[in-house]
Coordinates of C-alpha atoms in Angstrom, one line a residue:
Chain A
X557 CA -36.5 -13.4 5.7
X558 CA -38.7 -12.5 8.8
X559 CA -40.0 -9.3 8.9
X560 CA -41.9 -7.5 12.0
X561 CA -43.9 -4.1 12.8
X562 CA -42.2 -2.3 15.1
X563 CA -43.4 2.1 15.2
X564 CA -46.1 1.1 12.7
X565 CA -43.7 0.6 9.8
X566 CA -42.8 -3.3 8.4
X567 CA -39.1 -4.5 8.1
X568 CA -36.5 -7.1 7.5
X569 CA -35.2 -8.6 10.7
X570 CA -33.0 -11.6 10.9
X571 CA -33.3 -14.1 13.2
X572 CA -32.5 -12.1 16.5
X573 CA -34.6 -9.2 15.6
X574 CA -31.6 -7.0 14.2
X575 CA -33.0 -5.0 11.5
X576 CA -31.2 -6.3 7.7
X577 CA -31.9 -3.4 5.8
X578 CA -30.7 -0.2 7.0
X579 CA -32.8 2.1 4.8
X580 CA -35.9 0.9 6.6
X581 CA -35.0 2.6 9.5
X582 CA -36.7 5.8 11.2
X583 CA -36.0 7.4 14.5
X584 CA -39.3 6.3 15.7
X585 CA -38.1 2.9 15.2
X586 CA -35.1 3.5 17.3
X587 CA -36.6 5.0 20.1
X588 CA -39.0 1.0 20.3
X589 CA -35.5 -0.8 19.7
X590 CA -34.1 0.8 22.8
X591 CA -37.3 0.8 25.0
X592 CA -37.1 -3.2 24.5
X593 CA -32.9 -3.3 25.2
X594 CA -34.1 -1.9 28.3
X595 CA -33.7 1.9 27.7
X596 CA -36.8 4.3 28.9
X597 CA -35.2 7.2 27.0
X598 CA -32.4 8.5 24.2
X599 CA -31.5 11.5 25.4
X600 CA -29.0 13.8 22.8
X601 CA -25.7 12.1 24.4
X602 CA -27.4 8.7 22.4
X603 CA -28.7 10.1 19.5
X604 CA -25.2 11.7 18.7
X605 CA -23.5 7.5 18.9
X606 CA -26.8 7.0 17.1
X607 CA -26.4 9.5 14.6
X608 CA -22.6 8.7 14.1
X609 CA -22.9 4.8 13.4
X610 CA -25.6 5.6 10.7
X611 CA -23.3 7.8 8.8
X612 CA -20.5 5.8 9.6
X613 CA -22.6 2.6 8.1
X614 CA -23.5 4.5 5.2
X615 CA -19.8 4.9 4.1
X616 CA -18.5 1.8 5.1
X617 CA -21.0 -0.2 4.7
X618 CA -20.9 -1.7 8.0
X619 CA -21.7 -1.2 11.6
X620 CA -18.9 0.5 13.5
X621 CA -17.0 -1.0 15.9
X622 CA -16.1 0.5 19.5
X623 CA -13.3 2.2 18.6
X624 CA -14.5 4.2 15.3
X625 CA -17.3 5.0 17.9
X626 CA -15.0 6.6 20.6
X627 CA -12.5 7.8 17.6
X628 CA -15.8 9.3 15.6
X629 CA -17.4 10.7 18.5
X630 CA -15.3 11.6 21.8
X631 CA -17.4 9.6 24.0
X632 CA -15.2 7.3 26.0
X633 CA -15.9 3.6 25.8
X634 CA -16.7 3.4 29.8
X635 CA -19.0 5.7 28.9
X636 CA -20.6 4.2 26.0
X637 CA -21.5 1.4 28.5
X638 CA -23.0 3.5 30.6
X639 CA -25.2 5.2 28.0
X640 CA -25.7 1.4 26.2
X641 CA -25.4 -1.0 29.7
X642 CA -24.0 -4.3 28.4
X643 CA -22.8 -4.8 25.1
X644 CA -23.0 -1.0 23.2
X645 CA -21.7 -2.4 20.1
X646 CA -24.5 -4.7 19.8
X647 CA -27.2 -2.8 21.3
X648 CA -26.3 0.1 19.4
X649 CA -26.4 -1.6 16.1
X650 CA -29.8 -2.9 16.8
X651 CA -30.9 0.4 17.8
X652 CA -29.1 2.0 15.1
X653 CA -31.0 -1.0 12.2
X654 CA -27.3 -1.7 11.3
X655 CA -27.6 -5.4 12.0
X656 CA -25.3 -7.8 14.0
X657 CA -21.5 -7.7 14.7
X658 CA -20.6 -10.8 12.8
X659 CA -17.0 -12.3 12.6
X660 CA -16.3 -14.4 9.2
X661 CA -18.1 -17.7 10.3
Chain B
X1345 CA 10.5 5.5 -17.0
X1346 CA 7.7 5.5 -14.4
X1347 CA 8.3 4.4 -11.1
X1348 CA 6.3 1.9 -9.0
X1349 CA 7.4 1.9 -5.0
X1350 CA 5.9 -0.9 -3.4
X1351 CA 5.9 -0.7 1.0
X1352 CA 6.1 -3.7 3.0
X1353 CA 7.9 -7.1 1.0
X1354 CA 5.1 -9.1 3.4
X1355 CA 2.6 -11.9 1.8
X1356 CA 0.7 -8.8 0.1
X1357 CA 3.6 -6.8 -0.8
X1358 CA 5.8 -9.6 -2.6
X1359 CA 2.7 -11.1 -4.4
X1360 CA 2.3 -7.6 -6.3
X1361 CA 5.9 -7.3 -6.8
X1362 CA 6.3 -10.9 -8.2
X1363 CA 3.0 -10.1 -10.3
X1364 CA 3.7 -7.3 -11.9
X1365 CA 7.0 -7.6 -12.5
X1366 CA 6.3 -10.2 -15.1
X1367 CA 3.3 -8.2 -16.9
X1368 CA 4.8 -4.7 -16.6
X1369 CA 8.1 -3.8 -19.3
X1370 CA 11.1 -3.6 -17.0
X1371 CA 12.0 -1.3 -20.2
X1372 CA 9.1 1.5 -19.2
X1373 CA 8.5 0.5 -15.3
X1374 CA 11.3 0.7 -12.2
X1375 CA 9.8 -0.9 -9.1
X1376 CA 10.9 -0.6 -6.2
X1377 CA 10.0 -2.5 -3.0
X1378 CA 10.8 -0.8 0.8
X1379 CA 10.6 -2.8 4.0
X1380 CA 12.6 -3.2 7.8
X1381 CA 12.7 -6.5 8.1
X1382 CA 14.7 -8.6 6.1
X1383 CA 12.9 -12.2 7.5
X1384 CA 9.9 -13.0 5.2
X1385 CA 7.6 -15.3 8.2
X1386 CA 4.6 -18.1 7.1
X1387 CA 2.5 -15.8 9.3
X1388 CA -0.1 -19.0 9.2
X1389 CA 2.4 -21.0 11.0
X1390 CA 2.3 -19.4 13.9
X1391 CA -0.7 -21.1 15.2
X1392 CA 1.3 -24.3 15.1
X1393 CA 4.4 -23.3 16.6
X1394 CA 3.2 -22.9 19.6
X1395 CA 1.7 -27.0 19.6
X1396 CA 5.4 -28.0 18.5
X1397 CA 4.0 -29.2 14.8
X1398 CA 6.2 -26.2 13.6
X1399 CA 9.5 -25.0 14.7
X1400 CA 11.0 -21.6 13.9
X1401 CA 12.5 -22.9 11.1
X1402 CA 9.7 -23.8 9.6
X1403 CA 8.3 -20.5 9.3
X1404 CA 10.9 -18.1 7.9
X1405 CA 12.6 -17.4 5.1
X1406 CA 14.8 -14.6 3.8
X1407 CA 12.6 -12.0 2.0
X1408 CA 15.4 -11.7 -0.5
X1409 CA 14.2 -15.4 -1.8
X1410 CA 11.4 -13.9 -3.5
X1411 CA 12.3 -10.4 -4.9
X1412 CA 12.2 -10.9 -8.6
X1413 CA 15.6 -10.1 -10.3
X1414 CA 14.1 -6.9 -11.8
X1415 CA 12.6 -5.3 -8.4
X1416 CA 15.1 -3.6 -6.5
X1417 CA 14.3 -3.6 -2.6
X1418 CA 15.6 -1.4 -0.3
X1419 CA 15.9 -2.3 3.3
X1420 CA 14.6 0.7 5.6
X1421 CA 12.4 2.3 7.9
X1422 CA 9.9 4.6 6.3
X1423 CA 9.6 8.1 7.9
X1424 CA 7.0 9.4 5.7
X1425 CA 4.7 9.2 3.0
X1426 CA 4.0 12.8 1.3
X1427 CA 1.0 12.1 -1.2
X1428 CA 0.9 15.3 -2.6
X1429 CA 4.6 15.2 -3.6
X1430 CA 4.3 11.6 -4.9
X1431 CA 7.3 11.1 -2.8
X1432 CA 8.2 8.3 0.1
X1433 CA 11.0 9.4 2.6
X1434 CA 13.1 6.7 4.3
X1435 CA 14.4 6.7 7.7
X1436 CA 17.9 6.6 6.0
X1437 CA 17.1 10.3 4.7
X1438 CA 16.9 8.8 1.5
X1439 CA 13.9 10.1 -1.0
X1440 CA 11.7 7.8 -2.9
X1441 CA 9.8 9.7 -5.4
X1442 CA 6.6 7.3 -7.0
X1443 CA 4.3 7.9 -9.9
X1444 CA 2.4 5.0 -8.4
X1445 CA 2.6 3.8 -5.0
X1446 CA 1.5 0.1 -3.5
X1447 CA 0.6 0.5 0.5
X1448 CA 1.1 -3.3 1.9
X1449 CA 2.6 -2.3 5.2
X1450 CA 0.2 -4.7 6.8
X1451 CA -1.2 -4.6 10.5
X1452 CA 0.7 -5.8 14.1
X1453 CA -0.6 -6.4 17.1
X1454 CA -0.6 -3.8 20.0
X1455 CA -0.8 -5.3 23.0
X1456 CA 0.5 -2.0 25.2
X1457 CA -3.0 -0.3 24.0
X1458 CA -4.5 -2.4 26.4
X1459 CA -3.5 -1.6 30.4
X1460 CA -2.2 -4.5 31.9
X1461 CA -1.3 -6.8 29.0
X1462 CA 2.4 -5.8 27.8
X1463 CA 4.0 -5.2 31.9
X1464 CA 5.7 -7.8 33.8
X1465 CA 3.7 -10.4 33.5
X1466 CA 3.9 -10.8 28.9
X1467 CA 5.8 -13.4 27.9
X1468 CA 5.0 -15.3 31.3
X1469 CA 1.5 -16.0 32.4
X1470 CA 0.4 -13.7 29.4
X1471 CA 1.3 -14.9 26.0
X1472 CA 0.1 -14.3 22.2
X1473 CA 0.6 -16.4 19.2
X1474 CA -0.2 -13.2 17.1
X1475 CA 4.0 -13.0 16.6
X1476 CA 6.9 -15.3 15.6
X1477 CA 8.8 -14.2 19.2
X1478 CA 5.5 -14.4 21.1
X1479 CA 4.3 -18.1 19.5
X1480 CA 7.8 -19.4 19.8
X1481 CA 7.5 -18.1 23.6
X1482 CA 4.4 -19.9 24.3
X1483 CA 5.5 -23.0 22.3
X1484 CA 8.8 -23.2 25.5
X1485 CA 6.2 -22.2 28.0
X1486 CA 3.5 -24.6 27.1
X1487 CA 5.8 -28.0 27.0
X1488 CA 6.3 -27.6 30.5
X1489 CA 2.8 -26.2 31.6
X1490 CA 1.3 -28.1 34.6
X1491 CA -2.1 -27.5 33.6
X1492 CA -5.1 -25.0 35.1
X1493 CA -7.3 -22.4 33.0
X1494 CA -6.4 -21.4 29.9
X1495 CA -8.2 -17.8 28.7
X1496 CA -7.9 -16.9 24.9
X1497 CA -8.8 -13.4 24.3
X1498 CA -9.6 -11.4 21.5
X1499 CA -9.1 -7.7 22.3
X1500 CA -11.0 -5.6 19.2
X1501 CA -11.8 -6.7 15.9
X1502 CA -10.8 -6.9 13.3
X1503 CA -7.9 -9.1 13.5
X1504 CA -5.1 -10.7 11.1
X1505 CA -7.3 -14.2 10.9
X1506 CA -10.5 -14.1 12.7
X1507 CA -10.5 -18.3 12.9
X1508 CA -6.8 -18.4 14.4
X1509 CA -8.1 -18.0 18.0
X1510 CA -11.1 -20.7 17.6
X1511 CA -8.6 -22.6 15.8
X1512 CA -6.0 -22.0 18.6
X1513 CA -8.3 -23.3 21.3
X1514 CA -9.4 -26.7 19.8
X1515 CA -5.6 -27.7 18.9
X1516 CA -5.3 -27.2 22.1
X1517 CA -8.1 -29.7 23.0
X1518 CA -6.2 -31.9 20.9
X1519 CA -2.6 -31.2 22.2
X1520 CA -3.4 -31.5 26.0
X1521 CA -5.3 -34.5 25.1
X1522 CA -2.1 -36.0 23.9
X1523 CA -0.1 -34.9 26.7
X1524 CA -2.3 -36.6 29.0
X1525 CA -3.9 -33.6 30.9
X1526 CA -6.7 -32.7 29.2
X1527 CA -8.7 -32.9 32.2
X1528 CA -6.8 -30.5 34.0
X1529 CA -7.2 -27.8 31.8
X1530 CA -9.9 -25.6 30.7
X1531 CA -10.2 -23.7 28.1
X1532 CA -12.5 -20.6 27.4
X1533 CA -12.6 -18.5 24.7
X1534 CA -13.8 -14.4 25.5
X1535 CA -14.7 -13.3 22.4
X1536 CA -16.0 -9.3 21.9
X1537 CA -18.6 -10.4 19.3
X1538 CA -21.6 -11.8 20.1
X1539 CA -20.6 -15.8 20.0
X1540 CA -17.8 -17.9 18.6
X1541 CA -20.0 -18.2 15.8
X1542 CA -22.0 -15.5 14.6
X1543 CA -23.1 -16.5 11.0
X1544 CA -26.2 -18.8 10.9
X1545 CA -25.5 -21.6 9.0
X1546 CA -21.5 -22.1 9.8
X1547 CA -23.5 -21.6 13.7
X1548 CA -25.7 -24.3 12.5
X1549 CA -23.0 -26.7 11.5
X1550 CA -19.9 -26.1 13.7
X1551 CA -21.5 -24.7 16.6
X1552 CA -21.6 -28.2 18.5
X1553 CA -17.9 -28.5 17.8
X1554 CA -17.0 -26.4 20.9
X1555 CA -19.2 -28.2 23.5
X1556 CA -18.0 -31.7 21.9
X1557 CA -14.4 -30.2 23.0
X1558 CA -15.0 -28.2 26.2
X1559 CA -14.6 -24.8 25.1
X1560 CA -16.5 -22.7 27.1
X1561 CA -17.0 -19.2 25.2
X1562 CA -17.5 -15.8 27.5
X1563 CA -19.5 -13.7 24.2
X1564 CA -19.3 -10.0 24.5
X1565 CA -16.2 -9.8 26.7
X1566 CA -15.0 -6.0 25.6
X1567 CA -11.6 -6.5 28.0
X1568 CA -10.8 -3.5 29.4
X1569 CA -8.0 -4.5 31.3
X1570 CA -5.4 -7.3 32.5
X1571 CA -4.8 -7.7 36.3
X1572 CA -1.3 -9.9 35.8
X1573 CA -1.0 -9.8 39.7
X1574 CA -4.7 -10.8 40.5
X1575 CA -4.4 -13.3 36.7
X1576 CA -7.8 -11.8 35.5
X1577 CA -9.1 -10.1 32.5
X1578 CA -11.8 -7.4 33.3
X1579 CA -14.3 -6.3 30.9
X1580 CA -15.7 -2.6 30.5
X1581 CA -19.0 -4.3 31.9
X1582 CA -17.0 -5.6 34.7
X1583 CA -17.3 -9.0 34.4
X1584 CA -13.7 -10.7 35.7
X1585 CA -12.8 -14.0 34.2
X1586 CA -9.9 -15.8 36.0
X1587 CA -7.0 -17.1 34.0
X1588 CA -3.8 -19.2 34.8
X1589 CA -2.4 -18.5 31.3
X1590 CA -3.5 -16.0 29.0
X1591 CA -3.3 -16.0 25.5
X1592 CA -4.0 -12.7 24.0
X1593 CA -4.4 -11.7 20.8
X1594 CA -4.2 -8.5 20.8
X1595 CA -5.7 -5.3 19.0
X1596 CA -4.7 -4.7 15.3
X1597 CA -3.6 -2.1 13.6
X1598 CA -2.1 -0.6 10.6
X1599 CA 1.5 0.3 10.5
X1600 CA 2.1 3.6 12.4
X1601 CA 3.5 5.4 9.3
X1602 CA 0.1 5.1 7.1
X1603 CA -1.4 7.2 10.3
X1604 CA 1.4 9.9 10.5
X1605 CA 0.6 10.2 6.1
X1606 CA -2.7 10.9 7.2
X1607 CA -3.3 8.1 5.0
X1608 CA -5.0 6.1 7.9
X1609 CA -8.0 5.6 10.4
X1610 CA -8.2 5.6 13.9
X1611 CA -7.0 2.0 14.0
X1612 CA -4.4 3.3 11.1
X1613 CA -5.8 1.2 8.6
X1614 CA -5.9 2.9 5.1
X1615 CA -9.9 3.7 3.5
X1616 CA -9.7 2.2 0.3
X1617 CA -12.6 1.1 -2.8
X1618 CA -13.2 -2.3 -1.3
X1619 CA -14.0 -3.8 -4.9
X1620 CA -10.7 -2.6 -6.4
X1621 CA -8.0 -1.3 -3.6
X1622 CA -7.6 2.0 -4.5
X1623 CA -7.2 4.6 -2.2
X1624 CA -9.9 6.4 -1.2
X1625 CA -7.8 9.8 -1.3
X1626 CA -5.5 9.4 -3.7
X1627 CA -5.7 8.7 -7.4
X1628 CA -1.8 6.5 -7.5
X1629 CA -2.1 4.8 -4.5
X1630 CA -3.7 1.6 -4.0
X1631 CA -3.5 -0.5 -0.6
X1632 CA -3.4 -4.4 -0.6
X1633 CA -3.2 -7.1 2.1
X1634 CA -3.4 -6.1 5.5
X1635 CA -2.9 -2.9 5.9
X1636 CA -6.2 -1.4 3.8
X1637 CA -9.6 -1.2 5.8
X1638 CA -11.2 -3.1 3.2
X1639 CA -14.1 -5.0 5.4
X1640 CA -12.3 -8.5 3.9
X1641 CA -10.7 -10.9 6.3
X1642 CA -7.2 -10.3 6.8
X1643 CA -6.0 -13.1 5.8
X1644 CA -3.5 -14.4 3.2
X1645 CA -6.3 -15.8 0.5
X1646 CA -7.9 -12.7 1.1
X1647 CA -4.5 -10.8 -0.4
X1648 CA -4.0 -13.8 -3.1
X1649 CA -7.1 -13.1 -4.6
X1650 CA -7.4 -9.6 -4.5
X1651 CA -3.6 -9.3 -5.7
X1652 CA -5.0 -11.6 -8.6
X1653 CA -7.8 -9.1 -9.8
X1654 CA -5.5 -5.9 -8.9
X1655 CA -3.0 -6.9 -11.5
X1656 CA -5.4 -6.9 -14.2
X1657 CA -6.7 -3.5 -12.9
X1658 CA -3.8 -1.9 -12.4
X1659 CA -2.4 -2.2 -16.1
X1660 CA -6.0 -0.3 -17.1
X1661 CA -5.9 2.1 -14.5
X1662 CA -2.5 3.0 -15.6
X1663 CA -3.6 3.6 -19.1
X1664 CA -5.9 5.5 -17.8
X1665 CA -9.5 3.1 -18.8
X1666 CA -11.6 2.2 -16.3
X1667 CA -10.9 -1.3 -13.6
X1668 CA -13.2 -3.9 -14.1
X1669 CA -12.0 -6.9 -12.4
X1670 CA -13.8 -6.0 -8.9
X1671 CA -12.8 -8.0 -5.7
X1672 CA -15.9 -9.9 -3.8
X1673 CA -14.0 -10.1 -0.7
X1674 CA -13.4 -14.0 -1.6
X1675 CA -11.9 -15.9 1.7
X1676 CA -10.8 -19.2 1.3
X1677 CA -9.8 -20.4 4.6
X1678 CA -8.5 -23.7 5.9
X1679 CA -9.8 -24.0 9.7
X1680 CA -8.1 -26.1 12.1
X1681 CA -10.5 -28.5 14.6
X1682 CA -7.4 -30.8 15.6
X1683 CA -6.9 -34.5 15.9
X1684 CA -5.6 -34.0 12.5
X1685 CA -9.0 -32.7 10.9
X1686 CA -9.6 -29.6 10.2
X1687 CA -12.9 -27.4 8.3
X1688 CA -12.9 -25.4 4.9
X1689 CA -14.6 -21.9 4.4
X1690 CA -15.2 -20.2 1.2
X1691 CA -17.2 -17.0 1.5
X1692 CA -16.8 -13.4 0.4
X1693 CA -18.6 -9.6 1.1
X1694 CA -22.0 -10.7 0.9
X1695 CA -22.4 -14.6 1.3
X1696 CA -21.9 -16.5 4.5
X1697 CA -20.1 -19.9 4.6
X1698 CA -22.0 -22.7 3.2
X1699 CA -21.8 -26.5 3.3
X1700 CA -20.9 -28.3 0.0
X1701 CA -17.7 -29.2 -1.7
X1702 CA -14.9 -27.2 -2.7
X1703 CA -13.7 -28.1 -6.4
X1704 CA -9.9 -28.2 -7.0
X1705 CA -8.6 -29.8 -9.9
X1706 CA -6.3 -33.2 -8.9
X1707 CA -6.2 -32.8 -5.4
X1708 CA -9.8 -31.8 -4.4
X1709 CA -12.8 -31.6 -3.3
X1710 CA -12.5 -30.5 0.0
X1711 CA -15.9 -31.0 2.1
X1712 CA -17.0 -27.2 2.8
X1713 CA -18.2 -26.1 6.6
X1714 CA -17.6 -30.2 7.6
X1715 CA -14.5 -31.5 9.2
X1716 CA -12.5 -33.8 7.7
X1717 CA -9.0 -35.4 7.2
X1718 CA -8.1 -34.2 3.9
X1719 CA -8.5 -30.4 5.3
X1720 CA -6.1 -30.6 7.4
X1721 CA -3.5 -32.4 5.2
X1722 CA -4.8 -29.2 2.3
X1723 CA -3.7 -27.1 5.5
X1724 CA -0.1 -28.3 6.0
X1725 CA 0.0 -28.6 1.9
X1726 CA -0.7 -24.8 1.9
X1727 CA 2.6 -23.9 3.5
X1728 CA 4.3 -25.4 0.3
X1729 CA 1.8 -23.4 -2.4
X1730 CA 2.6 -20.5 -0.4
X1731 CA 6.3 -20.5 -0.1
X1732 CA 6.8 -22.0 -4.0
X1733 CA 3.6 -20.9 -6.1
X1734 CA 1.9 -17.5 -4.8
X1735 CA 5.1 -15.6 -3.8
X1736 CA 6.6 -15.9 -6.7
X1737 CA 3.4 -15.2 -8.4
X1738 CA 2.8 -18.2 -10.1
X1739 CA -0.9 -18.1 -10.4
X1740 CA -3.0 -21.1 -8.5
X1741 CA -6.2 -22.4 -10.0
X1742 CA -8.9 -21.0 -7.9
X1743 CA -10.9 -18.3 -8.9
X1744 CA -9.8 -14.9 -7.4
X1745 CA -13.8 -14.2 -6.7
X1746 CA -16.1 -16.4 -5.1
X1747 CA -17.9 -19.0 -7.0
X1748 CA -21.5 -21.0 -5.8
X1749 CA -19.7 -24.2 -7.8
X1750 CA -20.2 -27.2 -5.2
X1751 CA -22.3 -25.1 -2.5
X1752 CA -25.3 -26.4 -1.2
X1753 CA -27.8 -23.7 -0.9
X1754 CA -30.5 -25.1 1.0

């Protein structure tokens, strides 16, 4: 398993830089993650998708998908791709250090 | 006398029934078994109806076939489940009360959830072979199709089968081919996930297979909505790809009645221990097959297993001891490529598909993550095991969790 430095701290990634061990994660980290998918700032409208796919993970055991986002959270899914341009599933995940949206193969 | 209601007489639903009425005493135990529809469907034979290798026929039987003798099934809506009463009420007013209740209500597809899909245009230039109507539609609309762009689109995960739409696109490589038109047809796949392949090594092996047959793949297409007048599929990014027939397979979710229990989540699938089915609320309710939010494939092995380990558990959670027969997430999954090959994958929770070969005594091995001839033929076999063998609970020998035996690791 790769690993990289990313806010000063060392983790697991996998090959696309998705972090593979969620309990490495720190906020610092997430504000580096997003500055690379190409956003300057998290402002409190993206920590609170941030902050509800980490407890969401933590029970399920997985990243959430869209849906339990906008069900979890209020935020509309047009919106969510306004606050995570192009893919927020995937982008928040990274962000989030819940790893890739896989499907079975 | 306790009392055992099982809901839904589906692949998960009968496999319990069949199961435990042979290892619980009809003397202590009445079981009971609630569902609407009185046609038990080969739900994996849908993929081929609409390719003509199966007719309707082929597909369904009456549930009725596979009620043990000592399971009484009632044929009715259900209105309610009240958990706190222990008590199921049918649509027919009549009261079910349960000291333990099954939950295998399973999940349907929704295609009204998404604007644009279910109006004038379903069951014409927008199809879905997520349903016996719908894949018998597209099989009559398909023999006489001239041809053009063909879009398959997965709405949300998860889905019944997340291999059915790959495997839906290269039979129709294979089918068109036949036809003579294969070169006026194109075929794209717009997947929400990141690729059609999103494990490593199964994107290592297989991920060629799709260029070799012309399937282009649109990742990360979250549609939004269908344009039937314009034929395009619009994405919340607003991307637009351009379709001449559309086959949708459309969002999932858990039967209505598990949400109005408060049973369910927002997709109305029901939170359960994902090593041993039991409900995450409820002491005497577990939920098995489809219908549980287990993160498992849905998919038919995925029930057969699990059902295989929640017998054993079940008779100990009863008596009140502790279940120790806990579920991997084992999938065992025969994968159609077409041109009468096809692909096995064997994975579970925690490990990805891997190449190898797939012990089964007398009729096996089957090569693992490869195509070949005999995987298909183990594909068409299935429909017998499934009808004869795992209905009527008859146990198969494959190990209910995963096993490394034949895997190549490296």
């Amino acid at each position: 398993m790769a690993t990289r430095v990313i806010a000063g701290k060392t983790v697991q990634v996998n090959d696309e830089g998705f972090m593979t061990d969620p309990s490495e994660w720190t906020k610092e980290i997430a504000v580096e993650y997003a500055k690379e998918e190409g956003i300057a700032e998290l402002t409190a409208d993206h920590w609170k998708i941030i902050e509800f796919c980490r407890q969401s993970a933590a029970t399920s055991g997985k990243a959430p998908t869209l849906r339990t986002i906008t069900a979890g959270t209020g935020v509309s899914t047009k919106e969510l791709f306004t606050l995570f341009p192009k893919g927020p599933a995937k982008k928040v995940a990274k962000i989030s250090g819940l790893g890739k949206p896989e499907g079975c193969v | 006398m306790k009392k055992l209601v099982i809901l839904g007489a589906g692949t998960a639903g009968t496999m319990v029934a069949s199961r435990l009425s042979r290892i619980l005493d009809s003397k202590d135990w009445l079981i009971t078994m609630v569902d609407q529809d009185p046609v038990h469907y080969y739900q994996p034979g849908f993929l081929f109806m609409p390719f003509g290798v199966y007719e309707k026929k082929d597909v369904i039987k009456p549930k009725e076939e596979f009620i043990p003798a000592n399971v009484r099934l009632v044929m009715s809506k259900i209105e309610l489940i009240e958990p706190e009463h222990n008590l199921v009420r049918l649509a027919d007013g009549n009261l079910l009360p349960y000291d333990f209740l099954v939950i295998a209500t399973g999940a349907d597809i929704h295609p009204e959830e998404t604007p644009g899909l279910a109006e004038h245009e379903w069951g014409r230039s927008i199809h879905t072979f997520y349903s016996f109507e719908g894949a018998a539609k597209l099989a009559d609309h398909l023999r006489t199709w001239q041809g053009g762009r063909l879009v398959v689109n997965v709405v949300e995960n998860p889905i019944k089968c997340p291999v059915a739409p790959l495997e839906f696109l290269m039979l129709a490589d294979w089918y068109f081919t036949q036809r003579g038109m294969r070169d006026r047809v194109e075929l794209i796949y717009a997947t929400p996930l990141p690729g059609a392949f999103t494990k490593p090594i199964a994107a290592k092996m297989l991920g060629e297979m799709l260029e070799e047959k012309r399937i282009r793949v649109e990742p990360e297409f979250m549609i939004e909505r269908a344009d039937p007048d314009a034929k395009k599929i619009i994405s919340y990014d607003e991307r637009e790809v351009e379709y001449d027939l559309l086959v949708s397979v459309p969002l999932n979710k858990g039967a209505d009645v598990v949400g109005r229990s408060g049973l369910g989540d927002e997709l109305n699938f029901s939170p359960v221990n994902k090593h041993t089915f039991l409900s995450d609320k409820f002491d005497n309710i577990f939920v098995l097959g489809d219908a549980s939010n287990a993160p498992a494939s849905k998919a038919g092995s995925v029930a057969h297993f699990a059902v295989d380990l929640f017998s054993e558990n079940f008779l100990r959670h009863v008596e009140g001891k502790e279940m120790h027969a806990l579920f991997d997430g084992h999938a065992n999954c025969f994968v159609e490529s077409g041109f009468g090959k096809g692909v096995l994958i064997d994975f579970n929770y925690t490990q990805e598909p891997l190449p190898g070969r797939y012990p089964v005594p007398v009729i096996g091995p089957f090569s693992l993550l490869q195509e070949s001839r005999i995987n298909h033929l183990g594909k068409l076999a299935f429909r017998w095991m499934y009808w004869n063998l795992l209905l009527r609970g008859h146990k198969v020998p494959l190990p209910a969790n995963m096993s490394m035996a034949g895997k190549w690791k490296n």
